Amino acid sequence: MSRYARQMILPEVGVEGQARLSAARVLVVGAGGLAAPALPLLAGAGVGHLTVMDGDTVDLSNLHRQTLFTDKDCGKPKAEIAAERCREINSSIVVTCTRRKLTPENAVQIVQNADLVLDCADSYAASYTLSDTCLAQGKPLISASVLGLGGYVGGFCGGAPSLRAVFPEAPDSGASCATAGVLGPVVGMIGAMQAQMALALLLGLEPSPLGQIVQVEARTFRSTTFRFDTAPEPEMAFRFVAPTQLTGDDVIVELRDDTEAPDPIHPAAHRITPDTVAAHLPKPTKRLALCCATGLRAWRAAERIQPDWPGEIVLVAAATS
């Protein structure tokens, strides 16, 4: 009996649907907790080509939710281990990996090669970078985020509004799983929903997951969903750029102090604290680049400066994914 017989019985799949899955090229950015259920489910379903992108290594503190990995994997590249697990699940598909962090510079090329992108990085800088790139290229994006006991998953771009159309403002805080905590099953549920949305999109099921968000609250075991098909794109948006995209013609501001970042993001960077940056900027004649670790402080500073800065303001997150 065929490996895919049980899903091909479904009228939503059949021979034609399975062929569509086999021909699909899916990029998964981030090989951590969200990817732990998403990748095996996509591999098991027979998605023909999976690309796993992650520049990090396996860490013991993440194993409670990054269930693709074991104790023996600690210290090894996450992308390589995740790709090998997918090959073990399904030897008839092609699984490649790239041991790089996502940046605004490499996002363009790697997204070009995909039919569908899954944002499993759970980094808002990476999410906005992927959304901007997918919107420009017309590629669909399934993005998710989890923190504590809740999170969301949604379908963006590819003909639907972007992530910025739904979340035009910066996050309320810079909290992460490392600082605020997270339970593994919550991540697992939302990661599995990413896989379900991806398969629904590849199979052409209706209603499309593009233009829809599902929010999950695991404390109360409740979920809500809403559509945003007509959400307008924001008129003003601070885009992210990579450090290598900065030039000597930019006004570059390093918002991190010497303790946090002994080496500034660029040799020409001015070190200015977020609280005083508006008062210490030079005459606004060039592009302004604001840099911090995650991009959140840079975004907040940009919001304060923007009314008085007629040129473009860009953000640099030192660790995009």
Short mmCIF file of C-alpha atoms in Angstrom, two decimals, residues 99-320:
data_model
loop_
_atom_site.label_atom_id
_atom_site.label_comp_id
_atom_site.label_asym_id
_atom_site.label_seq_id
_atom_site.Cartn_x
_atom_site.Cartn_y
_atom_site.Cartn_z
CA ARG A 99 23.15 26.89 8.27
CA ARG A 100 22.59 30.63 8.08
CA LYS A 101 20.55 33.15 9.97
CA LEU A 102 17.86 34.86 7.99
CA THR A 103 18.80 38.45 7.11
CA PRO A 104 17.16 41.10 4.93
CA GLU A 105 20.05 40.52 2.54
CA ASN A 106 19.75 36.75 2.03
CA ALA A 107 15.94 36.61 2.37
CA VAL A 108 15.34 37.74 -1.21
CA GLN A 109 17.22 34.90 -2.85
CA ILE A 110 16.10 32.09 -0.57
CA VAL A 111 12.42 33.07 -0.78
CA GLN A 112 12.67 33.22 -4.59
CA ASN A 113 13.31 29.48 -4.70
CA ALA A 114 10.21 28.54 -2.66
CA ASP A 115 6.53 28.14 -3.51
CA LEU A 116 5.55 28.65 0.13
CA VAL A 117 7.36 29.95 3.21
CA LEU A 118 6.83 28.88 6.82
CA ASP A 119 8.03 31.37 9.42
CA CYS A 120 9.02 29.18 12.36
CA ALA A 121 11.74 31.52 13.64
CA ASP A 122 9.49 33.10 16.29
CA SER A 123 11.48 36.32 15.97
CA TYR A 124 9.49 39.39 15.09
CA ALA A 125 12.39 40.88 13.11
CA ALA A 126 12.57 37.68 11.03
CA SER A 127 8.78 37.67 10.66
CA TYR A 128 8.64 41.22 9.30
CA THR A 129 11.60 40.56 7.04
CA LEU A 130 9.92 37.47 5.60
CA SER A 131 6.61 39.28 5.25
CA ASP A 132 8.19 42.20 3.38
CA THR A 133 10.05 39.80 1.10
CA CYS A 134 7.06 37.54 0.44
CA LEU A 135 4.80 40.53 -0.24
CA ALA A 136 7.26 41.91 -2.80
CA GLN A 137 7.59 38.52 -4.52
CA GLY A 138 3.94 37.48 -4.26
CA LYS A 139 4.84 34.39 -2.21
CA PRO A 140 2.50 33.03 0.49
CA LEU A 141 3.73 33.06 4.09
CA ILE A 142 2.48 31.00 7.03
CA SER A 143 3.75 32.80 10.12
CA ALA A 144 3.35 31.93 13.80
CA SER A 145 4.43 33.19 17.20
CA VAL A 146 4.20 31.66 20.66
CA LEU A 147 4.90 33.01 24.13
CA GLY A 148 3.92 31.67 27.52
CA LEU A 149 0.61 29.84 27.15
CA GLY A 150 -0.63 31.40 23.93
CA GLY A 151 0.13 32.34 20.38
CA TYR A 152 -1.19 32.68 16.87
CA VAL A 153 -0.75 31.34 13.35
CA GLY A 154 -1.83 33.06 10.16
CA GLY A 155 -1.58 33.12 6.39
CA PHE A 156 -0.12 36.27 4.85
CA CYS A 157 0.96 37.67 1.47
CA GLY A 158 0.58 35.64 -1.72
CA GLY A 159 -2.45 37.77 -2.61
CA ALA A 160 -3.50 38.38 0.99
CA PRO A 161 -2.48 41.33 3.18
CA SER A 162 0.94 41.19 4.81
CA LEU A 163 1.89 40.73 8.44
CA ARG A 164 2.32 44.49 8.71
CA ALA A 165 -1.30 45.01 7.66
CA VAL A 166 -2.43 43.09 10.74
CA PHE A 167 0.39 44.08 13.10
CA PRO A 168 1.58 47.53 11.94
CA GLU A 169 3.01 48.45 15.33
CA ALA A 170 6.04 47.05 17.13
CA PRO A 171 5.38 44.40 19.82
CA ASP A 172 4.45 45.67 23.27
CA SER A 173 7.59 44.12 24.76
CA GLY A 174 10.77 42.35 23.79
CA ALA A 175 9.86 39.24 25.79
CA SER A 176 10.90 35.92 24.31
CA CYS A 177 10.66 32.26 25.22
CA ALA A 178 14.07 32.60 26.86
CA THR A 179 12.95 35.47 29.10
CA ALA A 180 9.22 34.86 29.62
CA GLY A 181 9.00 31.08 29.26
CA VAL A 182 6.82 28.79 27.18
CA LEU A 183 5.18 25.36 27.46
CA GLY A 184 6.04 22.77 24.83
CA PRO A 185 2.49 21.62 23.96
CA VAL A 186 1.45 25.18 23.08
CA VAL A 187 4.30 25.43 20.60
CA GLY A 188 3.46 21.97 19.29
CA MET A 189 -0.20 22.82 18.66
CA ILE A 190 0.58 26.00 16.78
CA GLY A 191 3.41 24.41 14.81
CA ALA A 192 1.04 21.62 13.75
CA MET A 193 -1.48 24.25 12.66
CA GLN A 194 1.23 25.82 10.51
CA ALA A 195 1.65 22.48 8.75
CA GLN A 196 -2.12 22.15 8.31
CA MET A 197 -2.35 25.65 6.81
CA ALA A 198 0.57 24.86 4.51
CA LEU A 199 -1.03 21.64 3.25
CA ALA A 200 -4.41 23.36 2.81
CA LEU A 201 -2.77 26.05 0.72
CA LEU A 202 -0.77 23.62 -1.41
CA LEU A 203 -3.90 21.51 -2.00
CA GLY A 204 -5.98 24.56 -2.88
CA LEU A 205 -8.56 23.98 -0.15
CA GLU A 206 -11.27 26.55 0.54
CA PRO A 207 -11.51 28.78 2.42
CA SER A 208 -7.88 29.64 1.90
CA PRO A 209 -5.74 30.03 5.02
CA LEU A 210 -4.32 33.17 3.43
CA GLY A 211 -6.04 36.10 5.07
CA GLN A 212 -6.88 34.19 8.24
CA ILE A 213 -5.45 34.14 11.76
CA VAL A 214 -6.05 31.58 14.49
CA GLN A 215 -5.26 32.58 18.07
CA VAL A 216 -4.77 29.93 20.75
CA GLU A 217 -4.97 30.37 24.53
CA ALA A 218 -3.86 27.14 26.15
CA ARG A 219 -4.63 28.24 29.71
CA THR A 220 -8.37 28.23 28.96
CA PHE A 221 -8.22 25.80 26.01
CA ARG A 222 -9.88 28.34 23.77
CA SER A 223 -9.13 29.40 20.25
CA THR A 224 -10.47 32.24 18.13
CA THR A 225 -10.14 33.00 14.46
CA PHE A 226 -10.72 35.96 12.21
CA ARG A 227 -10.15 36.96 8.59
CA PHE A 228 -8.31 40.07 7.44
CA ASP A 229 -8.70 39.86 3.66
CA THR A 230 -9.37 43.59 3.30
CA ALA A 231 -6.82 44.92 5.81
CA PRO A 232 -4.93 47.84 4.23
CA GLU A 233 -1.15 47.89 4.03
CA PRO A 234 0.36 50.57 6.31
CA GLU A 235 1.46 53.73 4.53
CA MET A 236 4.62 54.04 6.63
CA ALA A 237 6.75 51.09 7.67
CA PHE A 238 10.25 50.81 9.10
CA ARG A 239 11.96 48.11 7.10
CA PHE A 240 14.84 45.96 8.32
CA VAL A 241 18.21 45.90 6.60
CA ALA A 242 21.28 43.74 7.16
CA PRO A 243 24.51 45.16 8.63
CA THR A 244 26.21 44.44 5.31
CA GLN A 245 23.69 46.71 3.57
CA LEU A 246 24.84 49.75 5.56
CA THR A 247 27.15 52.25 3.86
CA GLY A 248 29.26 55.22 4.85
CA ASP A 249 26.55 57.48 3.42
CA ASP A 250 24.11 56.36 6.14
CA VAL A 251 23.73 57.95 9.56
CA ILE A 252 24.25 54.81 11.66
CA VAL A 253 23.26 54.77 15.31
CA GLU A 254 24.25 51.93 17.65
CA LEU A 255 21.68 51.88 20.47
CA ARG A 256 23.51 49.19 22.45
CA ASP A 257 26.12 50.24 25.00
CA ASP A 258 29.71 48.99 25.25
CA THR A 259 28.75 46.23 27.69
CA GLU A 260 26.03 44.76 25.49
CA ALA A 261 27.92 45.19 22.22
CA PRO A 262 31.68 45.82 22.59
CA ASP A 263 31.92 46.07 18.81
CA PRO A 264 29.39 48.42 17.18
CA ILE A 265 27.34 47.24 14.23
CA HIS A 266 29.42 49.36 11.82
CA PRO A 267 32.75 51.23 12.11
CA ALA A 268 30.97 54.50 11.32
CA ALA A 269 28.24 53.99 13.92
CA HIS A 270 27.51 56.60 16.59
CA ARG A 271 26.76 55.20 20.05
CA ILE A 272 23.67 56.96 21.40
CA THR A 273 21.29 55.70 24.06
CA PRO A 274 17.64 55.14 23.04
CA ASP A 275 16.45 57.82 25.48
CA THR A 276 18.63 60.55 24.03
CA VAL A 277 18.88 59.58 20.37
CA ALA A 278 16.36 62.18 19.17
CA ALA A 279 18.37 65.02 20.71
CA HIS A 280 21.78 63.94 19.40
CA LEU A 281 21.16 63.22 15.75
CA PRO A 282 22.94 65.22 13.05
CA LYS A 283 21.12 67.26 10.45
CA PRO A 284 18.64 64.96 8.68
CA THR A 285 20.09 64.75 5.18
CA LYS A 286 20.76 61.02 4.85
CA ARG A 287 19.18 57.65 5.51
CA LEU A 288 19.08 56.88 9.23
CA ALA A 289 19.88 53.35 10.42
CA LEU A 290 19.06 52.43 14.02
CA CYS A 291 20.58 49.26 15.45
CA CYS A 292 19.91 47.10 18.53
CA ALA A 293 19.83 43.38 19.33
CA THR A 294 16.26 42.46 18.33
CA GLY A 295 15.11 45.59 16.52
CA LEU A 296 12.55 46.55 19.17
CA ARG A 297 14.51 49.46 20.69
CA ALA A 298 15.35 50.63 17.18
CA TRP A 299 11.66 50.54 16.20
CA ARG A 300 10.63 52.48 19.30
CA ALA A 301 13.32 55.08 18.68
CA ALA A 302 12.28 55.36 15.03
CA GLU A 303 8.70 56.11 16.08
CA ARG A 304 9.92 59.06 18.17
CA ILE A 305 12.30 60.37 15.50
CA GLN A 306 10.16 59.89 12.41
CA PRO A 307 8.11 63.12 12.65
CA ASP A 308 11.32 65.19 12.51
CA TRP A 309 13.34 63.08 10.07
CA PRO A 310 12.29 63.62 6.45
CA GLY A 311 14.43 60.83 5.04
CA GLU A 312 14.16 57.05 5.29
CA ILE A 313 14.64 55.32 8.62
CA VAL A 314 15.71 51.67 8.60
CA LEU A 315 16.21 49.17 11.40
CA VAL A 316 19.03 46.73 12.02
CA ALA A 317 18.50 43.72 14.28
CA ALA A 318 21.86 42.24 15.20
CA ALA A 319 20.29 38.79 15.60
CA THR A 320 17.53 38.44 13.01
#
